[in-house]
PDB file of C-alpha atoms and ligand atoms in Angstrom:
ATOM      1  CA  UNK A  15     104.703  77.037 109.752  1.00  0.00           C
ATOM      2  CA  UNK A  16     106.804  74.473 108.183  1.00  0.00           C
ATOM      3  CA  UNK A  17     104.300  71.456 108.268  1.00  0.00           C
ATOM      4  CA  UNK A  18     103.242  69.266 104.991  1.00  0.00           C
ATOM      5  CA  UNK A  19     100.018  70.913 103.537  1.00  0.00           C
ATOM      6  CA  UNK A  20      97.624  69.908 100.645  1.00  0.00           C
ATOM      7  CA  UNK A  21      95.333  72.054  98.550  1.00  0.00           C
ATOM      8  CA  UNK A  22      92.836  71.417  96.013  1.00  0.00           C
ATOM      9  CA  UNK A  23      92.109  72.269  92.621  1.00  0.00           C
ATOM     10  CA  UNK A  24      88.537  73.211  91.737  1.00  0.00           C
ATOM     11  CA  UNK A  25      87.468  71.484  88.557  1.00  0.00           C
ATOM     12  CA  UNK A  26      86.891  73.978  85.901  1.00  0.00           C
ATOM     13  CA  UNK A  27      88.312  77.420  87.651  1.00  0.00           C
ATOM     14  CA  UNK A  28      91.482  75.305  88.713  1.00  0.00           C
ATOM     15  CA  UNK A  29      91.726  78.080  91.440  1.00  0.00           C
ATOM     16  CA  UNK A  30      93.774  76.531  94.391  1.00  0.00           C
ATOM     17  CA  UNK A  31      91.937  76.164  97.603  1.00  0.00           C
ATOM     18  CA  UNK A  32      95.237  77.965  99.343  1.00  0.00           C
ATOM     19  CA  UNK A  33      97.289  80.669  98.029  1.00  0.00           C
ATOM     20  CA  UNK A  34      99.531  83.535  99.197  1.00  0.00           C
ATOM     21  CA  UNK A  35      99.884  85.699  95.997  1.00  0.00           C
ATOM     22  CA  UNK A  36      97.199  86.657  93.334  1.00  0.00           C
ATOM     23  CA  UNK A  37      99.069  88.213  90.514  1.00  0.00           C
ATOM     24  CA  UNK A  38      97.352  89.481  87.646  1.00  0.00           C
ATOM     25  CA  UNK A  39      98.706  90.725  84.451  1.00  0.00           C
ATOM     26  CA  UNK A  40      96.848  93.056  82.112  1.00  0.00           C
ATOM     27  CA  UNK A  41      97.482  94.114  78.616  1.00  0.00           C
ATOM     28  CA  UNK A  42      99.216  97.546  79.641  1.00  0.00           C
ATOM     29  CA  UNK A  43     101.931  95.256  81.486  1.00  0.00           C
ATOM     30  CA  UNK A  44     102.818  93.676  77.788  1.00  0.00           C
ATOM     31  CA  UNK A  45     104.123  96.737  76.013  1.00  0.00           C
ATOM     32  CA  UNK A  46     106.318  95.755  73.135  1.00  0.00           C
ATOM     33  CA  UNK A  47     105.951  91.932  73.763  1.00  0.00           C
ATOM     34  CA  UNK A  48     103.152  91.642  70.917  1.00  0.00           C
ATOM     35  CA  UNK A  49     104.593  91.884  67.433  1.00  0.00           C
ATOM     36  CA  UNK A  50     101.449  93.904  66.042  1.00  0.00           C
ATOM     37  CA  UNK A  51     101.946  97.117  67.904  1.00  0.00           C
ATOM     38  CA  UNK A  52      98.860  99.046  66.488  1.00  0.00           C
ATOM     39  CA  UNK A  53      96.464  96.125  67.365  1.00  0.00           C
ATOM     40  CA  UNK A  54      98.054  96.414  70.801  1.00  0.00           C
ATOM     41  CA  UNK A  55      97.637  99.980  71.014  1.00  0.00           C
ATOM     42  CA  UNK A  56      94.143  99.843  69.421  1.00  0.00           C
ATOM     43  CA  UNK A  57      93.084  97.424  72.057  1.00  0.00           C
ATOM     44  CA  UNK A  58      94.606  99.175  75.007  1.00  0.00           C
ATOM     45  CA  UNK A  59      92.740 102.513  73.645  1.00  0.00           C
ATOM     46  CA  UNK A  60      89.394 100.765  74.186  1.00  0.00           C
ATOM     47  CA  UNK A  61      89.820  98.556  77.449  1.00  0.00           C
ATOM     48  CA  UNK A  62      93.030  97.057  79.482  1.00  0.00           C
ATOM     49  CA  UNK A  63      91.778  93.500  79.390  1.00  0.00           C
ATOM     50  CA  UNK A  64      93.084  90.793  82.004  1.00  0.00           C
ATOM     51  CA  UNK A  65      95.455  88.486  80.247  1.00  0.00           C
ATOM     52  CA  UNK A  66      96.617  85.951  82.603  1.00  0.00           C
ATOM     53  CA  UNK A  67      96.719  85.091  86.577  1.00  0.00           C
ATOM     54  CA  UNK A  68      99.275  83.499  88.809  1.00  0.00           C
ATOM     55  CA  UNK A  69      98.103  81.948  92.301  1.00  0.00           C
ATOM     56  CA  UNK A  70     101.315  81.548  94.185  1.00  0.00           C
ATOM     57  CA  UNK A  71     102.135  79.529  97.343  1.00  0.00           C
ATOM     58  CA  UNK A  72     104.864  81.398  99.064  1.00  0.00           C
ATOM     59  CA  UNK A  73     108.038  79.404  99.917  1.00  0.00           C
ATOM     60  CA  UNK A  74     111.510  80.705 101.028  1.00  0.00           C
ATOM     61  CA  UNK A  75     113.464  81.414  97.902  1.00  0.00           C
ATOM     62  CA  UNK A  76     116.314  78.913  98.765  1.00  0.00           C
ATOM     63  CA  UNK A  77     117.755  76.199  96.972  1.00  0.00           C
ATOM     64  CA  UNK A  78     116.167  73.253  98.832  1.00  0.00           C
ATOM     65  CA  UNK A  79     112.618  74.723  98.287  1.00  0.00           C
ATOM     66  CA  UNK A  80     110.368  73.926  95.191  1.00  0.00           C
ATOM     67  CA  UNK A  81     108.023  77.042  94.133  1.00  0.00           C
ATOM     68  CA  UNK A  82     104.660  75.936  93.028  1.00  0.00           C
ATOM     69  CA  UNK A  83     101.444  77.303  91.917  1.00  0.00           C
ATOM     70  CA  UNK A  84      98.685  77.627  89.166  1.00  0.00           C
ATOM     71  CA  UNK A  85      98.870  79.836  86.253  1.00  0.00           C
ATOM     72  CA  UNK A  86      95.770  80.468  84.037  1.00  0.00           C
ATOM     73  CA  UNK A  87      96.003  82.337  80.802  1.00  0.00           C
ATOM     74  CA  UNK A  88      92.754  83.573  79.489  1.00  0.00           C
ATOM     75  CA  UNK A  89      91.559  83.109  75.978  1.00  0.00           C
ATOM     76  CA  UNK A  90      91.757  85.988  73.504  1.00  0.00           C
ATOM     77  CA  UNK A  91      94.122  87.701  70.919  1.00  0.00           C
ATOM     78  CA  UNK A  92      95.994  90.684  70.311  1.00  0.00           C
ATOM     79  CA  UNK A  93      95.597  91.266  66.577  1.00  0.00           C
ATOM     80  CA  UNK A  94      96.409  87.293  65.457  1.00  0.00           C
ATOM     81  CA  UNK A  95      98.615  86.644  68.318  1.00  0.00           C
ATOM     82  CA  UNK A  96      97.268  84.939  71.236  1.00  0.00           C
ATOM     83  CA  UNK A  97      97.125  85.914  74.936  1.00  0.00           C
ATOM     84  CA  UNK A  98     100.390  84.743  76.644  1.00  0.00           C
ATOM     85  CA  UNK A  99     102.525  85.271  79.661  1.00  0.00           C
ATOM     86  CA  UNK A 100     105.487  87.727  79.529  1.00  0.00           C
ATOM     87  CA  UNK A 101     107.889  84.776  79.434  1.00  0.00           C
ATOM     88  CA  UNK A 102     111.382  84.467  81.151  1.00  0.00           C
ATOM     89  CA  UNK A 103     114.467  82.980  81.670  1.00  0.00           C
ATOM     90  CA  UNK A 104     115.173  82.080  85.276  1.00  0.00           C
ATOM     91  CA  UNK A 105     117.891  84.247  86.951  1.00  0.00           C
ATOM     92  CA  UNK A 106     119.616  81.401  88.022  1.00  0.00           C
ATOM     93  CA  UNK A 107     119.791  79.856  84.534  1.00  0.00           C
ATOM     94  CA  UNK A 108     120.812  76.197  85.714  1.00  0.00           C
ATOM     95  CA  UNK A 109     117.204  75.864  87.007  1.00  0.00           C
ATOM     96  CA  UNK A 110     114.369  73.642  85.596  1.00  0.00           C
ATOM     97  CA  UNK A 111     110.930  73.744  85.791  1.00  0.00           C
ATOM     98  CA  UNK A 112     107.900  71.070  85.408  1.00  0.00           C
ATOM     99  CA  UNK A 113     104.416  72.291  84.248  1.00  0.00           C
ATOM    100  CA  UNK A 114     101.346  70.091  84.378  1.00  0.00           C
ATOM    101  CA  UNK A 115      98.338  71.225  82.150  1.00  0.00           C
ATOM    102  CA  UNK A 116      94.902  70.808  84.217  1.00  0.00           C
ATOM    103  CA  UNK A 117      92.717  72.285  81.508  1.00  0.00           C
ATOM    104  CA  UNK A 118      92.714  74.177  78.091  1.00  0.00           C
ATOM    105  CA  UNK A 119      94.567  74.104  75.044  1.00  0.00           C
ATOM    106  CA  UNK A 120      98.213  75.909  74.704  1.00  0.00           C
ATOM    107  CA  UNK A 121     101.416  75.923  73.713  1.00  0.00           C
ATOM    108  CA  UNK A 122     104.857  76.503  75.739  1.00  0.00           C
ATOM    109  CA  UNK A 123     107.440  78.369  73.658  1.00  0.00           C
ATOM    110  CA  UNK A 124     110.990  77.968  74.774  1.00  0.00           C
ATOM    111  CA  UNK A 125     114.341  78.961  73.644  1.00  0.00           C
ATOM    112  CA  UNK A 126     117.884  79.072  75.273  1.00  0.00           C
ATOM    113  CA  UNK A 127     120.514  81.761  75.249  1.00  0.00           C
ATOM    114  CA  UNK A 128     122.502  80.084  72.569  1.00  0.00           C
ATOM    115  CA  UNK A 129     119.368  80.435  70.180  1.00  0.00           C
ATOM    116  CA  UNK A 130     117.856  76.892  70.415  1.00  0.00           C
ATOM    117  CA  UNK A 131     114.002  76.969  70.223  1.00  0.00           C
ATOM    118  CA  UNK A 132     111.363  74.384  71.019  1.00  0.00           C
ATOM    119  CA  UNK A 133     107.392  74.480  71.044  1.00  0.00           C
ATOM    120  CA  UNK A 134     105.269  71.925  72.984  1.00  0.00           C
ATOM    121  CA  UNK A 135     101.560  71.625  72.989  1.00  0.00           C
ATOM    122  CA  UNK A 136      99.488  71.327  76.089  1.00  0.00           C
ATOM    123  CA  UNK A 137      95.911  69.424  76.619  1.00  0.00           C
ATOM    124  CA  UNK A 138      94.828  68.477  79.815  1.00  0.00           C
ATOM    125  CA  UNK A 139      96.938  65.885  81.547  1.00  0.00           C
ATOM    126  CA  UNK A 140      99.861  66.744  79.365  1.00  0.00           C
ATOM    127  CA  UNK A 141     103.134  67.278  81.447  1.00  0.00           C
ATOM    128  CA  UNK A 142     106.175  69.386  80.312  1.00  0.00           C
ATOM    129  CA  UNK A 143     109.769  69.227  81.720  1.00  0.00           C
ATOM    130  CA  UNK A 144     111.709  72.297  80.750  1.00  0.00           C
ATOM    131  CA  UNK A 145     115.355  71.558  81.630  1.00  0.00           C
ATOM    132  CA  UNK A 146     117.647  74.379  82.997  1.00  0.00           C
ATOM    133  CA  UNK A 147     118.577  77.175  80.539  1.00  0.00           C
ATOM    134  CA  UNK A 148     115.393  77.444  78.669  1.00  0.00           C
ATOM    135  CA  UNK A 149     113.276  80.504  78.476  1.00  0.00           C
ATOM    136  CA  UNK A 150     109.641  79.720  78.588  1.00  0.00           C
ATOM    137  CA  UNK A 151     106.341  81.545  77.531  1.00  0.00           C
ATOM    138  CA  UNK A 152     102.815  79.843  78.081  1.00  0.00           C
ATOM    139  CA  UNK A 153     100.259  80.782  74.903  1.00  0.00           C
ATOM    140  CA  UNK A 154      96.540  80.137  75.047  1.00  0.00           C
ATOM    141  CA  UNK A 155      95.588  78.704  71.610  1.00  0.00           C
ATOM    142  CA  UNK A 156      91.948  77.537  72.561  1.00  0.00           C
ATOM    143  CA  UNK A 157      88.486  79.044  73.572  1.00  0.00           C
ATOM    144  CA  UNK A 158      88.880  78.318  77.097  1.00  0.00           C
ATOM    145  CA  UNK A 159      90.983  79.091  80.139  1.00  0.00           C
ATOM    146  CA  UNK A 160      94.714  77.285  79.831  1.00  0.00           C
ATOM    147  CA  UNK A 161      95.601  76.525  83.470  1.00  0.00           C
ATOM    148  CA  UNK A 162      99.112  75.222  84.319  1.00  0.00           C
ATOM    149  CA  UNK A 163     100.472  73.931  87.601  1.00  0.00           C
ATOM    150  CA  UNK A 164     104.118  74.815  87.664  1.00  0.00           C
ATOM    151  CA  UNK A 165     106.992  73.654  90.038  1.00  0.00           C
ATOM    152  CA  UNK A 166     110.709  75.357  89.820  1.00  0.00           C
ATOM    153  CA  UNK A 167     113.466  75.572  92.459  1.00  0.00           C
ATOM    154  CA  UNK A 168     113.271  78.144  95.544  1.00  0.00           C
ATOM    155  CA  UNK A 169     116.389  80.015  94.322  1.00  0.00           C
ATOM    156  CA  UNK A 170     115.658  80.307  90.658  1.00  0.00           C
ATOM    157  CA  UNK A 171     114.428  83.778  90.485  1.00  0.00           C
ATOM    158  CA  UNK A 172     113.217  85.521  87.287  1.00  0.00           C
ATOM    159  CA  UNK A 173     115.195  87.444  84.231  1.00  0.00           C
ATOM    160  CA  UNK A 174     112.418  89.151  82.459  1.00  0.00           C
ATOM    161  CA  UNK A 175     114.898  91.854  81.045  1.00  0.00           C
ATOM    162  CA  UNK A 176     116.603  89.635  78.283  1.00  0.00           C
ATOM    163  CA  UNK A 177     112.975  88.737  76.779  1.00  0.00           C
ATOM    164  CA  UNK A 178     111.458  92.311  77.026  1.00  0.00           C
ATOM    165  CA  UNK A 179     114.646  93.161  74.695  1.00  0.00           C
ATOM    166  CA  UNK A 180     114.934  90.621  72.488  1.00  0.00           C
ATOM    167  CA  UNK A 181     111.538  88.841  72.330  1.00  0.00           C
ATOM    168  CA  UNK A 182     111.135  85.210  71.841  1.00  0.00           C
ATOM    169  CA  UNK A 183     112.491  83.747  68.546  1.00  0.00           C
ATOM    170  CA  UNK A 184     109.024  82.152  67.669  1.00  0.00           C
ATOM    171  CA  UNK A 185     105.768  83.729  67.825  1.00  0.00           C
ATOM    172  CA  UNK A 186     102.335  81.734  67.851  1.00  0.00           C
ATOM    173  CA  UNK A 187      99.665  83.485  65.313  1.00  0.00           C
ATOM    174  CA  UNK A 188      96.181  82.148  64.675  1.00  0.00           C
ATOM    175  CA  UNK A 189      95.864  81.783  60.903  1.00  0.00           C
ATOM    176  CA  UNK A 190      92.597  81.226  59.676  1.00  0.00           C
ATOM    177  CA  UNK A 191      91.736  79.397  63.157  1.00  0.00           C
ATOM    178  CA  UNK A 192      94.845  77.411  63.341  1.00  0.00           C
ATOM    179  CA  UNK A 193      97.885  77.943  65.609  1.00  0.00           C
ATOM    180  CA  UNK A 194     100.845  78.518  63.951  1.00  0.00           C
ATOM    181  CA  UNK A 195     104.492  78.857  65.012  1.00  0.00           C
ATOM    182  CA  UNK A 196     106.409  81.474  62.833  1.00  0.00           C
ATOM    183  CA  UNK A 197     109.521  83.189  63.020  1.00  0.00           C
ATOM    184  CA  UNK A 198     109.450  86.419  65.086  1.00  0.00           C
ATOM    185  CA  UNK A 199     110.401  89.128  62.402  1.00  0.00           C
ATOM    186  CA  UNK A 200     111.579  91.532  65.172  1.00  0.00           C
ATOM    187  CA  UNK A 201     113.624  88.789  67.055  1.00  0.00           C
ATOM    188  CA  UNK A 202     116.884  90.099  68.030  1.00  0.00           C
ATOM    189  CA  UNK A 203     119.666  87.629  69.377  1.00  0.00           C
ATOM    190  CA  UNK A 204     121.660  89.617  71.964  1.00  0.00           C
ATOM    191  CA  UNK A 205     124.352  86.949  72.650  1.00  0.00           C
ATOM    192  CA  UNK A 206     125.318  87.005  68.955  1.00  0.00           C
ATOM    193  CA  UNK A 207     125.415  90.677  68.951  1.00  0.00           C
ATOM    194  CA  UNK A 208     127.605  90.833  72.077  1.00  0.00           C
ATOM    195  CA  UNK A 209     130.102  88.444  70.456  1.00  0.00           C
ATOM    196  CA  UNK A 210     130.142  90.214  67.427  1.00  0.00           C
ATOM    197  CA  UNK A 211     130.948  93.406  69.346  1.00  0.00           C
ATOM    198  CA  UNK A 212     133.545  91.757  71.461  1.00  0.00           C
TER     199      UNK A 212
HETATM  200  C1  6PG B  25     107.689  80.891  87.005  1.00  0.00           C
HETATM  201  C2  6PG B  25     106.900  79.982  86.219  1.00  0.00           C
HETATM  202  C3  6PG B  25     105.591  80.501  86.450  1.00  0.00           C
HETATM  203  C4  6PG B  25     105.426  81.595  85.741  1.00  0.00           C
HETATM  204  C5  6PG B  25     103.909  82.198  85.326  1.00  0.00           C
HETATM  205  C6  6PG B  25     103.696  83.647  84.709  1.00  0.00           C
HETATM  206  O1  6PG B  25     109.014  80.517  86.834  1.00  0.00           O
HETATM  207  O2  6PG B  25     107.561  81.667  87.848  1.00  0.00           O
HETATM  208  O3  6PG B  25     107.461  79.899  85.251  1.00  0.00           O
HETATM  209  O4  6PG B  25     104.998  80.627  87.612  1.00  0.00           O
HETATM  210  O5  6PG B  25     105.790  82.908  86.392  1.00  0.00           O
HETATM  211  O6  6PG B  25     103.171  81.111  84.324  1.00  0.00           O
HETATM  212  O7  6PG B  25     104.573  83.808  83.477  1.00  0.00           O
HETATM  213  P1  6PG B  25     105.535  84.801  83.824  1.00  0.00           P
HETATM  214  O8  6PG B  25     106.296  84.927  84.832  1.00  0.00           O
HETATM  215  O9  6PG B  25     106.612  84.754  82.345  1.00  0.00           O
HETATM  216  O10 6PG B  25     104.548  86.206  83.753  1.00  0.00           O
HETATM  217 NI1   NI B  26     109.511  79.880  85.404  1.00  0.00          NI
END
């Protein structure tokens, strides 16, 4: 029903007291996303760990609405690359997103189709505004769950394919216990390739 509502966020688990969809993403759904493919295959041969979960409240996918929910990225690594979300551009590129960090330690890796990139850190209370056009991937660089509240326009949609094909320009790796942002050796800039071919 279209009436105002509230929900509570249980401290420490951050699971909302009401939600409509609970999405779970396991390692097997991240094929080709981690740069160390051998570490990925080794881990998957042993088990299929749960990397992250999203609790969504459903609203109509129209411009006047704000889609919102909580994403929880669990701690862990594939090789030396931290657990992370798939990451995406919004299908309607000109749509922004707001993130609020409830708990944990993380980073948001971002880039535009033009090849600009940015990485911002998350600790409890940190709020991140992602302007239109920026693809975004949340990375858990800590030992606890990384819990994030997100809000974005109802008509935004998701483009996962671009990131699946080209990857993000930057990776976040554990180097001797420190989170480091490094170049992705396998990043290809599809926009650049397209413009060379035209
Ligand atoms: C969105 C938000 C957010 C995101 C989750 C999981 O636009 O839907 O950015 O809800 O979906 O944090 O990340 P992935 O969608 O990249 O798996
Ligand atoms: Ni988004």
